[in-house]
């Protein structure tokens, strides 16, 4: 029964984390000389993204429970949470590698490698889609964060000059 509630528990713990993170973000002090967005915008954007992820997990939990109640004999719904622990452990390992490589390889390469590895595990047999997402998302995120929001992201080995 615990496996069926893992999304619900993760959403609840994540929501508590989001509230704590937002409280800590609200205590950031803005230096006299900072970029137009200031250092406060990025933590609030992260908190909003995490909060939306928790809401999505709640909706996913409701959908899985509805399917499970509708057709208990379905193999797909019986095994819906079966690989959740393995996926969580793999994600933690990949995020650790991402953290360790971020400064050396830079934002675009390390994010692309992380996404390619993660999507290869979670989105089987869809190599073209995985490769497109792992290539285009880091570039779009870099343009959004570095160019539009003025965030300083690690350039790594792609540094020109």
PDB file of N, CA and C in Angstrom, residues 79-147:
ATOM      1  N   UNK A  79       1.723  -2.041 -11.667  1.00  0.00           N
ATOM      2  CA  UNK A  79       3.147  -1.761 -11.585  1.00  0.00           C
ATOM      3  C   UNK A  79       3.453  -0.280 -11.743  1.00  0.00           C
ATOM      4  N   UNK A  80       2.492   0.587 -11.541  1.00  0.00           N
ATOM      5  CA  UNK A  80       2.690   2.014 -11.772  1.00  0.00           C
ATOM      6  C   UNK A  80       3.784   2.593 -10.892  1.00  0.00           C
ATOM      7  N   UNK A  81       3.907   2.144  -9.643  1.00  0.00           N
ATOM      8  CA  UNK A  81       4.918   2.684  -8.735  1.00  0.00           C
ATOM      9  C   UNK A  81       6.102   1.743  -8.572  1.00  0.00           C
ATOM     10  N   UNK A  82       6.142   0.650  -9.316  1.00  0.00           N
ATOM     11  CA  UNK A  82       7.167  -0.365  -9.122  1.00  0.00           C
ATOM     12  C   UNK A  82       8.585   0.136  -9.247  1.00  0.00           C
ATOM     13  N   UNK A  83       8.874   0.991 -10.210  1.00  0.00           N
ATOM     14  CA  UNK A  83      10.233   1.448 -10.422  1.00  0.00           C
ATOM     15  C   UNK A  83      10.527   2.810  -9.844  1.00  0.00           C
ATOM     16  N   UNK A  84       9.655   3.324  -8.988  1.00  0.00           N
ATOM     17  CA  UNK A  84       9.820   4.672  -8.475  1.00  0.00           C
ATOM     18  C   UNK A  84      11.071   4.811  -7.611  1.00  0.00           C
ATOM     19  N   UNK A  85      11.372   3.836  -6.777  1.00  0.00           N
ATOM     20  CA  UNK A  85      12.543   3.909  -5.915  1.00  0.00           C
ATOM     21  C   UNK A  85      13.818   3.869  -6.744  1.00  0.00           C
ATOM     22  N   UNK A  86      13.879   2.974  -7.721  1.00  0.00           N
ATOM     23  CA  UNK A  86      15.048   2.896  -8.589  1.00  0.00           C
ATOM     24  C   UNK A  86      15.255   4.173  -9.372  1.00  0.00           C
ATOM     25  N   UNK A  87      14.172   4.757  -9.851  1.00  0.00           N
ATOM     26  CA  UNK A  87      14.255   6.013 -10.585  1.00  0.00           C
ATOM     27  C   UNK A  87      14.737   7.135  -9.679  1.00  0.00           C
ATOM     28  N   UNK A  88      14.270   7.153  -8.445  1.00  0.00           N
ATOM     29  CA  UNK A  88      14.698   8.188  -7.504  1.00  0.00           C
ATOM     30  C   UNK A  88      16.189   8.064  -7.193  1.00  0.00           C
ATOM     31  N   UNK A  89      16.680   6.845  -6.993  1.00  0.00           N
ATOM     32  CA  UNK A  89      18.095   6.628  -6.708  1.00  0.00           C
ATOM     33  C   UNK A  89      18.935   7.013  -7.922  1.00  0.00           C
ATOM     34  N   UNK A  90      18.504   6.599  -9.116  1.00  0.00           N
ATOM     35  CA  UNK A  90      19.225   6.966 -10.332  1.00  0.00           C
ATOM     36  C   UNK A  90      19.254   8.480 -10.506  1.00  0.00           C
ATOM     37  N   UNK A  91      18.130   9.139 -10.270  1.00  0.00           N
ATOM     38  CA  UNK A  91      18.065  10.595 -10.398  1.00  0.00           C
ATOM     39  C   UNK A  91      19.018  11.264  -9.425  1.00  0.00           C
ATOM     40  N   UNK A  92      19.074  10.782  -8.202  1.00  0.00           N
ATOM     41  CA  UNK A  92      19.998  11.340  -7.209  1.00  0.00           C
ATOM     42  C   UNK A  92      21.446  11.175  -7.653  1.00  0.00           C
ATOM     43  N   UNK A  93      21.788  10.005  -8.188  1.00  0.00           N
ATOM     44  CA  UNK A  93      23.147   9.772  -8.681  1.00  0.00           C
ATOM     45  C   UNK A  93      23.468  10.678  -9.864  1.00  0.00           C
ATOM     46  N   UNK A  94      22.525  10.809 -10.790  1.00  0.00           N
ATOM     47  CA  UNK A  94      22.737  11.672 -11.948  1.00  0.00           C
ATOM     48  C   UNK A  94      22.865  13.139 -11.543  1.00  0.00           C
ATOM     49  N   UNK A  95      22.057  13.573 -10.584  1.00  0.00           N
ATOM     50  CA  UNK A  95      22.150  14.954 -10.105  1.00  0.00           C
ATOM     51  C   UNK A  95      23.479  15.214  -9.409  1.00  0.00           C
ATOM     52  N   UNK A  96      24.003  14.212  -8.703  1.00  0.00           N
ATOM     53  CA  UNK A  96      25.312  14.354  -8.075  1.00  0.00           C
ATOM     54  C   UNK A  96      26.387  14.518  -9.143  1.00  0.00           C
ATOM     55  N   UNK A  97      26.317  13.687 -10.186  1.00  0.00           N
ATOM     56  CA  UNK A  97      27.254  13.829 -11.299  1.00  0.00           C
ATOM     57  C   UNK A  97      27.115  15.166 -11.992  1.00  0.00           C
ATOM     58  N   UNK A  98      25.889  15.620 -12.158  1.00  0.00           N
ATOM     59  CA  UNK A  98      25.624  16.923 -12.768  1.00  0.00           C
ATOM     60  C   UNK A  98      26.280  18.033 -11.947  1.00  0.00           C
ATOM     61  N   UNK A  99      26.124  17.973 -10.647  1.00  0.00           N
ATOM     62  CA  UNK A  99      26.717  18.969  -9.746  1.00  0.00           C
ATOM     63  C   UNK A  99      28.239  18.972  -9.866  1.00  0.00           C
ATOM     64  N   UNK A 100      28.829  17.781  -9.923  1.00  0.00           N
ATOM     65  CA  UNK A 100      30.281  17.688  -9.982  1.00  0.00           C
ATOM     66  C   UNK A 100      30.844  18.153 -11.327  1.00  0.00           C
ATOM     67  N   UNK A 101      30.074  18.010 -12.399  1.00  0.00           N
ATOM     68  CA  UNK A 101      30.548  18.378 -13.735  1.00  0.00           C
ATOM     69  C   UNK A 101      30.150  19.779 -14.181  1.00  0.00           C
ATOM     70  N   UNK A 102      29.270  20.430 -13.461  1.00  0.00           N
ATOM     71  CA  UNK A 102      28.717  21.706 -13.904  1.00  0.00           C
ATOM     72  C   UNK A 102      29.801  22.756 -14.148  1.00  0.00           C
ATOM     73  N   UNK A 103      30.725  22.934 -13.229  1.00  0.00           N
ATOM     74  CA  UNK A 103      31.778  23.939 -13.395  1.00  0.00           C
ATOM     75  C   UNK A 103      32.765  23.546 -14.488  1.00  0.00           C
ATOM     76  N   UNK A 104      33.090  22.261 -14.575  1.00  0.00           N
ATOM     77  CA  UNK A 104      34.098  21.819 -15.538  1.00  0.00           C
ATOM     78  C   UNK A 104      33.578  21.857 -16.972  1.00  0.00           C
ATOM     79  N   UNK A 105      32.393  21.306 -17.186  1.00  0.00           N
ATOM     80  CA  UNK A 105      31.855  21.214 -18.546  1.00  0.00           C
ATOM     81  C   UNK A 105      31.021  22.421 -18.931  1.00  0.00           C
ATOM     82  N   UNK A 106      30.472  23.109 -17.952  1.00  0.00           N
ATOM     83  CA  UNK A 106      29.601  24.242 -18.234  1.00  0.00           C
ATOM     84  C   UNK A 106      28.142  23.832 -18.195  1.00  0.00           C
ATOM     85  N   UNK A 107      27.279  24.836 -18.174  1.00  0.00           N
ATOM     86  CA  UNK A 107      25.844  24.608 -18.033  1.00  0.00           C
ATOM     87  C   UNK A 107      25.261  23.815 -19.202  1.00  0.00           C
ATOM     88  N   UNK A 108      25.577  24.217 -20.419  1.00  0.00           N
ATOM     89  CA  UNK A 108      24.944  23.599 -21.590  1.00  0.00           C
ATOM     90  C   UNK A 108      25.327  22.124 -21.710  1.00  0.00           C
ATOM     91  N   UNK A 109      26.632  21.813 -21.650  1.00  0.00           N
ATOM     92  CA  UNK A 109      27.061  20.416 -21.801  1.00  0.00           C
ATOM     93  C   UNK A 109      26.610  19.531 -20.642  1.00  0.00           C
ATOM     94  N   UNK A 110      26.798  20.000 -19.413  1.00  0.00           N
ATOM     95  CA  UNK A 110      26.430  19.151 -18.270  1.00  0.00           C
ATOM     96  C   UNK A 110      24.914  18.935 -18.204  1.00  0.00           C
ATOM     97  N   UNK A 111      24.134  19.963 -18.523  1.00  0.00           N
ATOM     98  CA  UNK A 111      22.678  19.803 -18.527  1.00  0.00           C
ATOM     99  C   UNK A 111      22.248  18.852 -19.637  1.00  0.00           C
ATOM    100  N   UNK A 112      22.852  18.980 -20.805  1.00  0.00           N
ATOM    101  CA  UNK A 112      22.536  18.080 -21.914  1.00  0.00           C
ATOM    102  C   UNK A 112      22.868  16.634 -21.594  1.00  0.00           C
ATOM    103  N   UNK A 113      24.039  16.398 -20.996  1.00  0.00           N
ATOM    104  CA  UNK A 113      24.417  15.032 -20.618  1.00  0.00           C
ATOM    105  C   UNK A 113      23.490  14.464 -19.552  1.00  0.00           C
ATOM    106  N   UNK A 114      23.161  15.294 -18.560  1.00  0.00           N
ATOM    107  CA  UNK A 114      22.235  14.846 -17.516  1.00  0.00           C
ATOM    108  C   UNK A 114      20.889  14.449 -18.137  1.00  0.00           C
ATOM    109  N   UNK A 115      20.345  15.323 -18.984  1.00  0.00           N
ATOM    110  CA  UNK A 115      19.044  15.030 -19.587  1.00  0.00           C
ATOM    111  C   UNK A 115      19.090  13.791 -20.468  1.00  0.00           C
ATOM    112  N   UNK A 116      20.151  13.640 -21.248  1.00  0.00           N
ATOM    113  CA  UNK A 116      20.262  12.466 -22.115  1.00  0.00           C
ATOM    114  C   UNK A 116      20.304  11.181 -21.287  1.00  0.00           C
ATOM    115  N   UNK A 117      21.093  11.178 -20.212  1.00  0.00           N
ATOM    116  CA  UNK A 117      21.170   9.988 -19.350  1.00  0.00           C
ATOM    117  C   UNK A 117      19.835   9.714 -18.664  1.00  0.00           C
ATOM    118  N   UNK A 118      19.219  10.750 -18.113  1.00  0.00           N
ATOM    119  CA  UNK A 118      17.958  10.573 -17.400  1.00  0.00           C
ATOM    120  C   UNK A 118      16.834  10.135 -18.343  1.00  0.00           C
ATOM    121  N   UNK A 119      16.729  10.783 -19.480  1.00  0.00           N
ATOM    122  CA  UNK A 119      15.661  10.438 -20.427  1.00  0.00           C
ATOM    123  C   UNK A 119      15.875   9.061 -21.043  1.00  0.00           C
ATOM    124  N   UNK A 120      17.125   8.649 -21.202  1.00  0.00           N
ATOM    125  CA  UNK A 120      17.407   7.310 -21.730  1.00  0.00           C
ATOM    126  C   UNK A 120      16.870   6.233 -20.797  1.00  0.00           C
ATOM    127  N   UNK A 121      16.872   6.526 -19.517  1.00  0.00           N
ATOM    128  CA  UNK A 121      16.370   5.565 -18.534  1.00  0.00           C
ATOM    129  C   UNK A 121      14.846   5.641 -18.397  1.00  0.00           C
ATOM    130  N   UNK A 122      14.307   6.835 -18.394  1.00  0.00           N
ATOM    131  CA  UNK A 122      12.873   6.996 -18.130  1.00  0.00           C
ATOM    132  C   UNK A 122      12.010   7.026 -19.379  1.00  0.00           C
ATOM    133  N   UNK A 123      12.600   7.310 -20.527  1.00  0.00           N
ATOM    134  CA  UNK A 123      11.835   7.427 -21.771  1.00  0.00           C
ATOM    135  C   UNK A 123      12.445   6.466 -22.794  1.00  0.00           C
ATOM    136  N   UNK A 124      12.265   5.179 -22.546  1.00  0.00           N
ATOM    137  CA  UNK A 124      12.886   4.118 -23.341  1.00  0.00           C
ATOM    138  C   UNK A 124      12.519   4.204 -24.825  1.00  0.00           C
ATOM    139  N   UNK A 125      13.486   3.825 -25.646  1.00  0.00           N
ATOM    140  CA  UNK A 125      13.281   3.642 -27.093  1.00  0.00           C
ATOM    141  C   UNK A 125      12.812   4.886 -27.838  1.00  0.00           C
ATOM    142  N   UNK A 126      13.000   6.058 -27.280  1.00  0.00           N
ATOM    143  CA  UNK A 126      12.608   7.290 -27.964  1.00  0.00           C
ATOM    144  C   UNK A 126      13.850   8.165 -28.096  1.00  0.00           C
ATOM    145  N   UNK A 127      14.857   7.619 -28.773  1.00  0.00           N
ATOM    146  CA  UNK A 127      16.159   8.267 -28.849  1.00  0.00           C
ATOM    147  C   UNK A 127      16.105   9.608 -29.551  1.00  0.00           C
ATOM    148  N   UNK A 128      15.310   9.726 -30.589  1.00  0.00           N
ATOM    149  CA  UNK A 128      15.241  10.984 -31.315  1.00  0.00           C
ATOM    150  C   UNK A 128      14.667  12.093 -30.430  1.00  0.00           C
ATOM    151  N   UNK A 129      13.590  11.788 -29.721  1.00  0.00           N
ATOM    152  CA  UNK A 129      12.989  12.761 -28.807  1.00  0.00           C
ATOM    153  C   UNK A 129      13.963  13.090 -27.668  1.00  0.00           C
ATOM    154  N   UNK A 130      14.581  12.061 -27.097  1.00  0.00           N
ATOM    155  CA  UNK A 130      15.530  12.270 -26.004  1.00  0.00           C
ATOM    156  C   UNK A 130      16.696  13.156 -26.441  1.00  0.00           C
ATOM    157  N   UNK A 131      17.227  12.880 -27.625  1.00  0.00           N
ATOM    158  CA  UNK A 131      18.348  13.666 -28.129  1.00  0.00           C
ATOM    159  C   UNK A 131      17.930  15.104 -28.421  1.00  0.00           C
ATOM    160  N   UNK A 132      16.737  15.284 -28.963  1.00  0.00           N
ATOM    161  CA  UNK A 132      16.247  16.640 -29.243  1.00  0.00           C
ATOM    162  C   UNK A 132      16.064  17.440 -27.955  1.00  0.00           C
ATOM    163  N   UNK A 133      15.465  16.823 -26.948  1.00  0.00           N
ATOM    164  CA  UNK A 133      15.256  17.517 -25.665  1.00  0.00           C
ATOM    165  C   UNK A 133      16.597  17.814 -24.999  1.00  0.00           C
ATOM    166  N   UNK A 134      17.514  16.832 -24.999  1.00  0.00           N
ATOM    167  CA  UNK A 134      18.812  17.013 -24.355  1.00  0.00           C
ATOM    168  C   UNK A 134      19.669  18.053 -25.073  1.00  0.00           C
ATOM    169  N   UNK A 135      19.379  18.319 -26.325  1.00  0.00           N
ATOM    170  CA  UNK A 135      20.122  19.332 -27.072  1.00  0.00           C
ATOM    171  C   UNK A 135      19.461  20.697 -26.976  1.00  0.00           C
ATOM    172  N   UNK A 136      18.161  20.752 -27.207  1.00  0.00           N
ATOM    173  CA  UNK A 136      17.473  22.040 -27.300  1.00  0.00           C
ATOM    174  C   UNK A 136      17.161  22.672 -25.944  1.00  0.00           C
ATOM    175  N   UNK A 137      16.806  21.870 -24.939  1.00  0.00           N
ATOM    176  CA  UNK A 137      16.449  22.437 -23.646  1.00  0.00           C
ATOM    177  C   UNK A 137      17.600  23.208 -22.991  1.00  0.00           C
ATOM    178  N   UNK A 138      18.823  22.643 -22.929  1.00  0.00           N
ATOM    179  CA  UNK A 138      19.910  23.414 -22.299  1.00  0.00           C
ATOM    180  C   UNK A 138      20.206  24.723 -23.027  1.00  0.00           C
ATOM    181  N   UNK A 139      20.101  24.716 -24.340  1.00  0.00           N
ATOM    182  CA  UNK A 139      20.353  25.945 -25.102  1.00  0.00           C
ATOM    183  C   UNK A 139      19.270  26.979 -24.798  1.00  0.00           C
ATOM    184  N   UNK A 140      18.010  26.541 -24.819  1.00  0.00           N
ATOM    185  CA  UNK A 140      16.907  27.459 -24.520  1.00  0.00           C
ATOM    186  C   UNK A 140      16.984  27.970 -23.083  1.00  0.00           C
ATOM    187  N   UNK A 141      17.325  27.092 -22.148  1.00  0.00           N
ATOM    188  CA  UNK A 141      17.446  27.503 -20.744  1.00  0.00           C
ATOM    189  C   UNK A 141      18.599  28.483 -20.571  1.00  0.00           C
ATOM    190  N   UNK A 142      19.699  28.262 -21.282  1.00  0.00           N
ATOM    191  CA  UNK A 142      20.833  29.183 -21.197  1.00  0.00           C
ATOM    192  C   UNK A 142      20.454  30.556 -21.737  1.00  0.00           C
ATOM    193  N   UNK A 143      19.758  30.573 -22.871  1.00  0.00           N
ATOM    194  CA  UNK A 143      19.333  31.855 -23.446  1.00  0.00           C
ATOM    195  C   UNK A 143      18.400  32.573 -22.476  1.00  0.00           C
ATOM    196  N   UNK A 144      17.443  31.839 -21.902  1.00  0.00           N
ATOM    197  CA  UNK A 144      16.506  32.450 -20.961  1.00  0.00           C
ATOM    198  C   UNK A 144      17.221  32.976 -19.716  1.00  0.00           C
ATOM    199  N   UNK A 145      18.031  32.123 -19.099  1.00  0.00           N
ATOM    200  CA  UNK A 145      18.656  32.497 -17.836  1.00  0.00           C
ATOM    201  C   UNK A 145      19.799  33.489 -17.997  1.00  0.00           C
ATOM    202  N   UNK A 146      20.688  33.242 -18.934  1.00  0.00           N
ATOM    203  CA  UNK A 146      21.873  34.090 -19.070  1.00  0.00           C
ATOM    204  C   UNK A 146      21.577  35.378 -19.829  1.00  0.00           C
ATOM    205  N   UNK A 147      20.831  35.266 -20.909  1.00  0.00           N
ATOM    206  CA  UNK A 147      20.606  36.446 -21.746  1.00  0.00           C
ATOM    207  C   UNK A 147      19.457  37.296 -21.222  1.00  0.00           C
TER     208      UNK A 147
END
